[in-house]
PDB file of C-alpha atoms in Angstrom:
ATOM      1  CA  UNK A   1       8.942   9.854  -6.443  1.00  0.00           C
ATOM      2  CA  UNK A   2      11.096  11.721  -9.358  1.00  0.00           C
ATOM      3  CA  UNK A   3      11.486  15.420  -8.896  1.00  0.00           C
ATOM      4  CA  UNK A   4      10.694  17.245 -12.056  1.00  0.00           C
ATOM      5  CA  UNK A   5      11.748  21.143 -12.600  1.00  0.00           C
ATOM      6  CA  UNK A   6       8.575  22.733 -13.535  1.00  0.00           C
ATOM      7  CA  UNK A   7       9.705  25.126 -15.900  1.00  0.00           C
ATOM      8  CA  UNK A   8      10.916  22.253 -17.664  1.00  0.00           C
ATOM      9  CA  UNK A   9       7.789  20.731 -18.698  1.00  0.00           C
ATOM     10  CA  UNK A  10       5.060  23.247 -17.874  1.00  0.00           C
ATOM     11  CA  UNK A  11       3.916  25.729 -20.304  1.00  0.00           C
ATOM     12  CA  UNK A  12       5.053  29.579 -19.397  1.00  0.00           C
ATOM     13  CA  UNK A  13       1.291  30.925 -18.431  1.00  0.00           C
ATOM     14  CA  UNK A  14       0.447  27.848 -16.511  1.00  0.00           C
ATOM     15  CA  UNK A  15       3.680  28.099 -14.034  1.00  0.00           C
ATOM     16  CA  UNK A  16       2.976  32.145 -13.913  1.00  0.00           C
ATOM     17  CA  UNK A  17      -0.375  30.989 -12.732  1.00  0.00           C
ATOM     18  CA  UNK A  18       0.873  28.411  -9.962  1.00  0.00           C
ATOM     19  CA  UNK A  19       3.207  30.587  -9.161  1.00  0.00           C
ATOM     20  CA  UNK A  20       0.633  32.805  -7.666  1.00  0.00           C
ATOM     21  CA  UNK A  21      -0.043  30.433  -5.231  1.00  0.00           C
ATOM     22  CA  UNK A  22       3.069  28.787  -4.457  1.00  0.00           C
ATOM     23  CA  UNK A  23       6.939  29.931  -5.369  1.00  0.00           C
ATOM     24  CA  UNK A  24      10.267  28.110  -4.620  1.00  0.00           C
ATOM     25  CA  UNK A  25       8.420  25.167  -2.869  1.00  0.00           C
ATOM     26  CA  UNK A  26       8.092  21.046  -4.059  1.00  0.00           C
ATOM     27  CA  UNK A  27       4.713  20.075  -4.502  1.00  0.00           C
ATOM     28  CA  UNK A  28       2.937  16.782  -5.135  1.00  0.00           C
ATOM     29  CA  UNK A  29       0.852  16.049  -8.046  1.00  0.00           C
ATOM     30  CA  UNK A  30      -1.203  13.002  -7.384  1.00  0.00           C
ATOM     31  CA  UNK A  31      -2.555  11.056 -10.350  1.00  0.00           C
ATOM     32  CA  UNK A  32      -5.728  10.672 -12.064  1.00  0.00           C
ATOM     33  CA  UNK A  33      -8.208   8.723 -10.074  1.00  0.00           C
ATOM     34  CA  UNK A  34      -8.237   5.938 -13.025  1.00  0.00           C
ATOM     35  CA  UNK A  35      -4.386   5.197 -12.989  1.00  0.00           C
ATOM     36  CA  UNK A  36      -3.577   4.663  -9.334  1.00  0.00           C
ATOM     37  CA  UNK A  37      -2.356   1.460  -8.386  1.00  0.00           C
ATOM     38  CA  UNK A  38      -3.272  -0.276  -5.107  1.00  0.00           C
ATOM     39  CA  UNK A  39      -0.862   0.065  -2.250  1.00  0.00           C
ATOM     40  CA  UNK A  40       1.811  -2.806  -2.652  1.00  0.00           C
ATOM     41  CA  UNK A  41       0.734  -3.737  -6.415  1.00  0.00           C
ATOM     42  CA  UNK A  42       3.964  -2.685  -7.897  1.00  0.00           C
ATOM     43  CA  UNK A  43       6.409  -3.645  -4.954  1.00  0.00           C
ATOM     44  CA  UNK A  44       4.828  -7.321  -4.507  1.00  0.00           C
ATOM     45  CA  UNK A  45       3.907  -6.885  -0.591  1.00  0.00           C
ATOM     46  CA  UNK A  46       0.048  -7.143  -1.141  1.00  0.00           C
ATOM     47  CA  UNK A  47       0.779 -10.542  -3.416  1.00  0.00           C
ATOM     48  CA  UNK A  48       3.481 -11.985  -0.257  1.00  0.00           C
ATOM     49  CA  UNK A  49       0.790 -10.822   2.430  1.00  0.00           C
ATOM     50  CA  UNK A  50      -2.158 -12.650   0.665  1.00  0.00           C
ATOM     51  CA  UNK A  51      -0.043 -15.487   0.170  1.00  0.00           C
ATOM     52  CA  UNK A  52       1.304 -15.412   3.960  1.00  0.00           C
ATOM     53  CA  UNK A  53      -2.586 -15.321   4.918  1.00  0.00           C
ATOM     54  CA  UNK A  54      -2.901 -18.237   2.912  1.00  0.00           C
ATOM     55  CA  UNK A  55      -1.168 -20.308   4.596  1.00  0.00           C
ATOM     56  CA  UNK A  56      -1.963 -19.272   8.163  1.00  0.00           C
ATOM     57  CA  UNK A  57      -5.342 -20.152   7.311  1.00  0.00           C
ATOM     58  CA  UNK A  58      -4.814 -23.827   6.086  1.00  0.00           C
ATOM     59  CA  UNK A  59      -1.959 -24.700   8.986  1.00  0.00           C
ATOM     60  CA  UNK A  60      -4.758 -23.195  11.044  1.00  0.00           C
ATOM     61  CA  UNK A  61      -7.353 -25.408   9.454  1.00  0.00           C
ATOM     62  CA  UNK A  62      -4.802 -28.507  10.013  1.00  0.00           C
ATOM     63  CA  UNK A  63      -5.397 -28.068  13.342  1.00  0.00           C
ATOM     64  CA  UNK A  64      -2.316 -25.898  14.481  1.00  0.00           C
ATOM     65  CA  UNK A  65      -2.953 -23.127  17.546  1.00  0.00           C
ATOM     66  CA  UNK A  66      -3.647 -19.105  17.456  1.00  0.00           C
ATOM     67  CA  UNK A  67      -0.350 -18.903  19.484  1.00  0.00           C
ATOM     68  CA  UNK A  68       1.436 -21.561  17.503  1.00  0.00           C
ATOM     69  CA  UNK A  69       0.670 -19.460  14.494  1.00  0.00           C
ATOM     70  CA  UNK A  70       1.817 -16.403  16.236  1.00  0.00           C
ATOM     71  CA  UNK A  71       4.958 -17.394  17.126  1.00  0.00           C
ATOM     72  CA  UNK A  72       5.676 -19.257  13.770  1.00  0.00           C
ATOM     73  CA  UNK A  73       4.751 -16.028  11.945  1.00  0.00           C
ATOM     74  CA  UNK A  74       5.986 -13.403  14.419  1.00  0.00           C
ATOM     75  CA  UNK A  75       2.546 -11.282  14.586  1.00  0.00           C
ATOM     76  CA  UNK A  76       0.526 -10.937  17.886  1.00  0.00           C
ATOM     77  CA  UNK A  77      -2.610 -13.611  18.763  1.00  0.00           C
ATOM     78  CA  UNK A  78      -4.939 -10.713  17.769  1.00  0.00           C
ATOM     79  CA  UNK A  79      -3.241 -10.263  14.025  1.00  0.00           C
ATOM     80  CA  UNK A  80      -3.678 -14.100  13.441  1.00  0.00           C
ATOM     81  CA  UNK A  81      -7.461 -14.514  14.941  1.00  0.00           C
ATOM     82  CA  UNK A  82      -8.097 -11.577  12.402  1.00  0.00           C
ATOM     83  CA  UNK A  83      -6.618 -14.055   9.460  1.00  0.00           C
ATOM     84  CA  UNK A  84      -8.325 -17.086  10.796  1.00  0.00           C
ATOM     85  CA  UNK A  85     -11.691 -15.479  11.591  1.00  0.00           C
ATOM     86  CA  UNK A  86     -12.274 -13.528   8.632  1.00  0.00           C
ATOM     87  CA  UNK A  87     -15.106 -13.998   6.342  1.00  0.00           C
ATOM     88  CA  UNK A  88     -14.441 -14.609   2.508  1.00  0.00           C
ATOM     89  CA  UNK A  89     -15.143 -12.331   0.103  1.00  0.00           C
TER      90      UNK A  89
END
């Protein structure tokens, strides 16, 4: 997240007006409900963890073991049966 001066890009009676509330502290200003992204969109982890799942399930479906996957992807039994077990969308 970029930190922005305020007085840089707000007009004059709208910073008098935060200022009211709030003075010589950093705030967050979230986004529009419409333009957020998904967690992990932009950095590629939701696209690697769908993948990953992927393939757990079909080396599961080729017959390998909860605890064979476990080790082979270092997450616990109960992370794995979660993968396996889940119902498709």
């Amino acid at each position: 997240m970029k930190y922005v001066n305020a007085d840089m890009i707000l007009p004059e009676p709208l910073l008098k007006e935060i200022q009211k509330y709030i003075h010589g502290a950093a705030i967050y200003v979230p986004r529009p409900e419409g333009e957020k992204t998904g967690w992990g969109v932009k950095s590629g982890s939701r696209q690697y963890i769908q993948q990953r799942n992927q393939s757990i399930r079909r080396i599961f479906t080729d017959g390998a073991t909860i605890d064979q996957l476990a080790d082979q992807f270092f997450l616990s039994c109960d992370s794995i049966k979660k993968i396996v077990y889940r119902k498709s969308k």
